[in-house]
mmCIF file of C-alpha atoms in Angstrom:
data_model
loop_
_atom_site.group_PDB
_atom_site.id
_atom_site.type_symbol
_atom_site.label_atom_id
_atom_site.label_comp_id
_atom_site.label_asym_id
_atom_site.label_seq_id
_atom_site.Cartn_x
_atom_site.Cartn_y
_atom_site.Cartn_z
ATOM 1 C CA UNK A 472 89.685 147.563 6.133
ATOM 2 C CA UNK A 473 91.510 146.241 3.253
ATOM 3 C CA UNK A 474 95.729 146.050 2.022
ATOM 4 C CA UNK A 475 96.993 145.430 -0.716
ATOM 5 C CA UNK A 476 100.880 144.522 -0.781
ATOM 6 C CA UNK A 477 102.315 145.907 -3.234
ATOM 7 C CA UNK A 478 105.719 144.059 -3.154
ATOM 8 C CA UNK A 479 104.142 141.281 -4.928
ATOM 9 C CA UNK A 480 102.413 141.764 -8.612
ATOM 10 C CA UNK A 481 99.125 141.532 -9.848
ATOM 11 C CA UNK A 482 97.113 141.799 -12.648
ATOM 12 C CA UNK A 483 97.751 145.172 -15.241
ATOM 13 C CA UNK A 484 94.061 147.579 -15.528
ATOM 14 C CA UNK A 485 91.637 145.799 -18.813
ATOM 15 C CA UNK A 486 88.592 145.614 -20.123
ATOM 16 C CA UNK A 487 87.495 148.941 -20.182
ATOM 17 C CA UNK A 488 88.313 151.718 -22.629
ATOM 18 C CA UNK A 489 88.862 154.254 -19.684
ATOM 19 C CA UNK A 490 91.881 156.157 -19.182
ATOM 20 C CA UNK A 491 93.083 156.569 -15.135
ATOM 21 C CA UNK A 492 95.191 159.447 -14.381
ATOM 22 C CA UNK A 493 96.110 161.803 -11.156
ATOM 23 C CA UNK A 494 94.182 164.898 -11.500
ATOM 24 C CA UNK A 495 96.279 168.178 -11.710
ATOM 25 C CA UNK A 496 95.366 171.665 -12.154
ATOM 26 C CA UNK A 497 94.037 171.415 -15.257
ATOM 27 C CA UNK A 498 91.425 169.023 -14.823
ATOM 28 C CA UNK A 499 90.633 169.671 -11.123
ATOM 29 C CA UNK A 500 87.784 171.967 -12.520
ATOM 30 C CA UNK A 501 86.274 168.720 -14.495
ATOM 31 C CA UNK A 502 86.589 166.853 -11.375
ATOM 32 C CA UNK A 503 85.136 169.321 -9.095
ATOM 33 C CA UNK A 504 82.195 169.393 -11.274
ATOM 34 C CA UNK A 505 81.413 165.764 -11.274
ATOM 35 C CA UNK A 506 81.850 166.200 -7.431
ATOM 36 C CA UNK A 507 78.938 168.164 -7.139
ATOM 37 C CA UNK A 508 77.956 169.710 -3.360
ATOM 38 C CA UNK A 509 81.869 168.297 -2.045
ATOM 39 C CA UNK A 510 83.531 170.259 -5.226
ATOM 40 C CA UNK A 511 84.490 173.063 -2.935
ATOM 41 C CA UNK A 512 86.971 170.207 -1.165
ATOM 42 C CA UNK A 513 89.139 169.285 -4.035
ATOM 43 C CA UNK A 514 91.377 172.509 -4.296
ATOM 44 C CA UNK A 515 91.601 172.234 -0.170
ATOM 45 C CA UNK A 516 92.287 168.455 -0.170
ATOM 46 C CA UNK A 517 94.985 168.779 -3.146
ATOM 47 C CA UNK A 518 96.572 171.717 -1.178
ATOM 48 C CA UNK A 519 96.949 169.868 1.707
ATOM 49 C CA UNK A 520 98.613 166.831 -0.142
ATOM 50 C CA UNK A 521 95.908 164.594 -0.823
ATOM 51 C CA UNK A 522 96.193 163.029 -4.733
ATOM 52 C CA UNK A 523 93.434 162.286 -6.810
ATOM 53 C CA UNK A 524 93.002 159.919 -9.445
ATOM 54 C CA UNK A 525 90.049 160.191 -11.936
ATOM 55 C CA UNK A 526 88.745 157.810 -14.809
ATOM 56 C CA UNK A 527 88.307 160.053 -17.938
ATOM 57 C CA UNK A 528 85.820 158.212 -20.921
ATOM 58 C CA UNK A 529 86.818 160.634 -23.440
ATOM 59 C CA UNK A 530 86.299 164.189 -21.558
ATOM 60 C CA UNK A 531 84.029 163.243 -19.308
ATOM 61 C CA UNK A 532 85.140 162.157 -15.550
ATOM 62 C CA UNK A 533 83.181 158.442 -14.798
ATOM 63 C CA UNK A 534 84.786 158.092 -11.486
ATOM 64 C CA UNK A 535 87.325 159.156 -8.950
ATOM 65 C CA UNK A 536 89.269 158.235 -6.020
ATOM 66 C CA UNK A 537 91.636 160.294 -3.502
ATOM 67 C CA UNK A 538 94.977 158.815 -1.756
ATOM 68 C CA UNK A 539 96.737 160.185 1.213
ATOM 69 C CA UNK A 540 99.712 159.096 2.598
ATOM 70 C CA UNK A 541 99.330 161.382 5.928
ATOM 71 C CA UNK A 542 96.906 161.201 8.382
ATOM 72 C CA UNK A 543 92.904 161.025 7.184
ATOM 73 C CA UNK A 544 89.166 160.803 8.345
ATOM 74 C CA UNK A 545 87.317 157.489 8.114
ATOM 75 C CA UNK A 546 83.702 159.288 8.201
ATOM 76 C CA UNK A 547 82.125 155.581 7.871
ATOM 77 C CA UNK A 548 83.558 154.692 10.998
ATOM 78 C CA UNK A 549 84.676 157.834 12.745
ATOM 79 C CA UNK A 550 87.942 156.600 12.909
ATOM 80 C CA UNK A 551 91.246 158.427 11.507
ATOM 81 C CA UNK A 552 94.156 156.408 9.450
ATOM 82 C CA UNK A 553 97.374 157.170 10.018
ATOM 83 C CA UNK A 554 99.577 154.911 7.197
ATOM 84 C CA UNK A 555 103.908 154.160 7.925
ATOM 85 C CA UNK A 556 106.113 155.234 5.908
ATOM 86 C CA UNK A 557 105.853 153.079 2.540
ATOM 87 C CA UNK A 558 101.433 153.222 2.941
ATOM 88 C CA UNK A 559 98.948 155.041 1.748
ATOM 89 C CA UNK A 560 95.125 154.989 2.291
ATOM 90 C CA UNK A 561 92.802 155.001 -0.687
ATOM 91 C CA UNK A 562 89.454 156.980 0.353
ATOM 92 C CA UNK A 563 86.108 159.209 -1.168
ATOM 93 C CA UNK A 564 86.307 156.669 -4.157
ATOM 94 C CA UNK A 565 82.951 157.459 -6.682
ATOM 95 C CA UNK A 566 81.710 156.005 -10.046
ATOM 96 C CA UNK A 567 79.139 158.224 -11.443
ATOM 97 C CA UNK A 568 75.721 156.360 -11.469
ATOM 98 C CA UNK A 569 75.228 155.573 -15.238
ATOM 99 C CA UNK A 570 78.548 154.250 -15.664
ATOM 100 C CA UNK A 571 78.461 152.341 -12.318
ATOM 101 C CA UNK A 572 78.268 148.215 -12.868
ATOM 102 C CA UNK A 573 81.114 148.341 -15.673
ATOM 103 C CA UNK A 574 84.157 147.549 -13.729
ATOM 104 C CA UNK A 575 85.412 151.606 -13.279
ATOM 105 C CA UNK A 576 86.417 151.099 -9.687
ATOM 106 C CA UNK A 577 88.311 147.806 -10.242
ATOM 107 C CA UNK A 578 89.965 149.612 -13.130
ATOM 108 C CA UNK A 579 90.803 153.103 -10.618
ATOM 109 C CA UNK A 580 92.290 150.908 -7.887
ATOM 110 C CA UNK A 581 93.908 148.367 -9.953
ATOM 111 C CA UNK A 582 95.403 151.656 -11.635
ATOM 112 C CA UNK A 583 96.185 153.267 -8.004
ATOM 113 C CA UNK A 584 98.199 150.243 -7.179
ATOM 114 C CA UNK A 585 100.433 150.093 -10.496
ATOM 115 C CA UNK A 586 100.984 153.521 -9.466
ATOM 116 C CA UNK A 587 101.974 152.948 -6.092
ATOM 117 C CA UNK A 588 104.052 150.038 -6.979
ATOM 118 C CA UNK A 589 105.920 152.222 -9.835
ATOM 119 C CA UNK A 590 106.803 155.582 -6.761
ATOM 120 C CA UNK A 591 107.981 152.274 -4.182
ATOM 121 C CA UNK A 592 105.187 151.934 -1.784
ATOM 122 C CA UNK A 593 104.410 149.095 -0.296
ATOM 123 C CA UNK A 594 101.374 148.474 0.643
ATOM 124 C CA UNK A 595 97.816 150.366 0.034
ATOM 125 C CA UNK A 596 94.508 150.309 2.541
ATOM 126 C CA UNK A 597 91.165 150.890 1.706
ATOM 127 C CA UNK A 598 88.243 150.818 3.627
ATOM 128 C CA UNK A 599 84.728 149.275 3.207
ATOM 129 C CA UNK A 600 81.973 148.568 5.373
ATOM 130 C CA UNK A 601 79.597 146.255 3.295
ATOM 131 C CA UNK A 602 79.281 148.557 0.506
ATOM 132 C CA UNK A 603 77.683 146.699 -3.100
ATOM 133 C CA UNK A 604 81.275 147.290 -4.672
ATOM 134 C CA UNK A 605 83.514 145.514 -2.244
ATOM 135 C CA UNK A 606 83.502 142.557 -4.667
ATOM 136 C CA UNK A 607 85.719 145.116 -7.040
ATOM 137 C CA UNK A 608 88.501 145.564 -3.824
ATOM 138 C CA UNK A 609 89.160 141.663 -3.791
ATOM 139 C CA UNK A 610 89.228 141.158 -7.739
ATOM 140 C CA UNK A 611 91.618 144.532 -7.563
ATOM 141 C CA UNK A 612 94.097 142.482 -5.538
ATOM 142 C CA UNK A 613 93.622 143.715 -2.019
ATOM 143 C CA UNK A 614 92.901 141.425 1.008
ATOM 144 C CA UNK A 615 90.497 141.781 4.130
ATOM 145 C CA UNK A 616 92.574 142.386 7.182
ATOM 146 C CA UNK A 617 89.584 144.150 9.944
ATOM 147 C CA UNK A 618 85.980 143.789 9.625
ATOM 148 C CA UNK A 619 83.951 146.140 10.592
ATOM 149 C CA UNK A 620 80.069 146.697 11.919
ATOM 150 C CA UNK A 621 78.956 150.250 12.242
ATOM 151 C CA UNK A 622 75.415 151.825 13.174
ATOM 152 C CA UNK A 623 74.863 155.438 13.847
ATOM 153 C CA UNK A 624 71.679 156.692 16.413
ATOM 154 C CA UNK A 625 71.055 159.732 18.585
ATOM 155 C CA UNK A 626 74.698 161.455 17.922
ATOM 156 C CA UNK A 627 76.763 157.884 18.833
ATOM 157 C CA UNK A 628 78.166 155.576 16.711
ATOM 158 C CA UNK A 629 78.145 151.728 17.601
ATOM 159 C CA UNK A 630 81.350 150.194 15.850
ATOM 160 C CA UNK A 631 82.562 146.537 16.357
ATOM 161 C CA UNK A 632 85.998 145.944 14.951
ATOM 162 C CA UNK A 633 86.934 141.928 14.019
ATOM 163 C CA UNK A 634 90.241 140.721 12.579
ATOM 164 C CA UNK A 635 90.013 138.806 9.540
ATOM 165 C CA UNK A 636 91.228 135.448 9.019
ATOM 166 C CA UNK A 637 94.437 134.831 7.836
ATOM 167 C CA UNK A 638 97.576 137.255 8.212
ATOM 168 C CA UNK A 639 97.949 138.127 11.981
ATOM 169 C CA UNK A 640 100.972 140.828 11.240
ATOM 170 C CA UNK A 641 97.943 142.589 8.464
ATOM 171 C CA UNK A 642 95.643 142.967 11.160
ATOM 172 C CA UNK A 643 98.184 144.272 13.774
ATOM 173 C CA UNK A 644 99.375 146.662 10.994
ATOM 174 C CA UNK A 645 96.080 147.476 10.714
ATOM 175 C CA UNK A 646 95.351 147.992 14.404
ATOM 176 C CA UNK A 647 98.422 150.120 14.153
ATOM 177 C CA UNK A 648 97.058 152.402 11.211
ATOM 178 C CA UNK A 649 93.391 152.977 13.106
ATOM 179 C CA UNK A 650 95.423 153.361 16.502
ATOM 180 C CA UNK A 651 95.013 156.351 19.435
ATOM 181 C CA UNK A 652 97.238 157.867 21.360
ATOM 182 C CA UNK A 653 99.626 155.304 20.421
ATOM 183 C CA UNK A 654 97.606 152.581 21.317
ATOM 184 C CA UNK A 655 96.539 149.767 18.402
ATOM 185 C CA UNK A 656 92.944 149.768 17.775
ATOM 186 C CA UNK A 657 90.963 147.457 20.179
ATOM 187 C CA UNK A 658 88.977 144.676 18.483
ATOM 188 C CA UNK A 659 85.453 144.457 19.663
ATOM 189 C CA UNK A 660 82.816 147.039 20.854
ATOM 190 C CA UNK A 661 82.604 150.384 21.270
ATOM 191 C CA UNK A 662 79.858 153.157 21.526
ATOM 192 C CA UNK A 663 81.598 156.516 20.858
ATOM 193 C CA UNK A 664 80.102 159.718 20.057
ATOM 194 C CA UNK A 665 79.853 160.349 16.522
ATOM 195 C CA UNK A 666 82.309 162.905 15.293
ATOM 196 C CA UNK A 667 81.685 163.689 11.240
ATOM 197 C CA UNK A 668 83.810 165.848 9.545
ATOM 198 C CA UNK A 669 83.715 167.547 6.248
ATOM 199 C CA UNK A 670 87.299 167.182 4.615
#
C-alpha cells in the first residue's frame, strides 16, 4: 500500500504526448471497449460514484485507472479500503499491452494527483503487491507505507502485512484505511478464506 500526500507538490505529467482526462458519458463507450470482458462494470462502477481517468493517444484509450473515495475491494489482497475524509484510493489501473513500457501509468497517476490536489484532497493510496510497474508509483510521487505478501491455494488466501520504514502515523493511517470492525489492520499473518468479488 502506497500514499501520496498531496499537501506537498511534485512534479507536473511529461514526456509523453498523451492526454489524461476523467471519463464521462461520452467516452465511457471507448473505455468500456478497451476494458474488454470487465466493460459491463464501468456504467455500474460510475453509477455508484467511482471516477475514471483514461489516457487518450489521439482516439484511442492506452490506459486507465478508477478512484473512489468511499469504501472499495482490494481483490489482490481480499481486503476492503475505506479512505477519511480528504482520501481517495486509486485502483483497476491498466495500460494496454503495446503501449505498456512508455511511462502511461506514471503519466495517469501523476495526472490523478494534480487532480486531487486541484478538488483539496489530501492524500491518495494505491495498492501494489510486487507488480513490474511499481517502479512508476515511486517516480509518480507516492511513498510505501504497508508491505504486503499474498498467496492464494485451495479457496484461502495467505496474506502477511509489514509496515514500511519510515512514517509511523502513514502506516497507522494505513492500518486505519484496511481496518475491520473498527479495528486497525493487524501487521503480520493471516490465513483467511478467499473472498473475490467482481465490482
Amino acid at each position: 500500500m502506497w500514499a501520496a500526500d498531496l499537501r506537498s507538490s511534485s512534479p507536473p505529467p511529461a514526456g509523453l504526448t498523451a492526454e489524461v482526462r476523467e471519463v464521462d458519458a461520452n467516452s465511457a463507450i471507448a473505455l468500456a471497449a478497451v476494458m474488454g470482458g470487465e466493460g459491463d462494470l464501468v456504467s455500474k462502477r460510475l453509477a455508484r460514484g467511482c471516477r475514471c481517468f483514461g489516457v487518450w493517444l489521439g482516439q484511442e484509450v492506452v490506459g486507465y485507472g478508477w478512484v473512489s473515495a468511499q469504501p472499495e475491494w482490494i481483490g489482490e489482497i481480499d481486503l476492503q479500503i475505506t479512505p477519511r475524509p480528504g482520501e481517495a484510493y486509486i485502483w483497476n489501473c491498466v495500460t494496454v499491452m503495446e503501449h505498456r513500457r512508455k511511462g502511461i501509468f506514471r503519466q495517469l497517476l501523476r495526472s490523478i494527483a494534480a487532480r486531487g490536489r486541484e478538488e483539496g484532497l489530501k492524500r491518495l493510496w494505491i495498492g501494489s503487491v510486487a507488480i513490474p510497474a511499481e517502479g512508476a508509483v515511486g517516480a509518480a510521487g507516492f511513498v510505501p507505507a504497508l508491505h504486503f505478501d499474498t498467496a492464494s491455494a485451495w479457496g484461502r488466501r495467505w496474506l502477511r502485512v509489514r509496515p514500511a520504514e519510515g512514517d509511523s502515523d502513514l502506516v497507522g493511517a494505513a492500518r486505519q484505511a484496511l481496518s475491520s470492525g473498527g479495528r486497525p489492520l493487524e501487521l503480520g499473518h493471516s490465513i483467511r478464506r478467499s473472498r473475490p468479488r467482481r465490482h
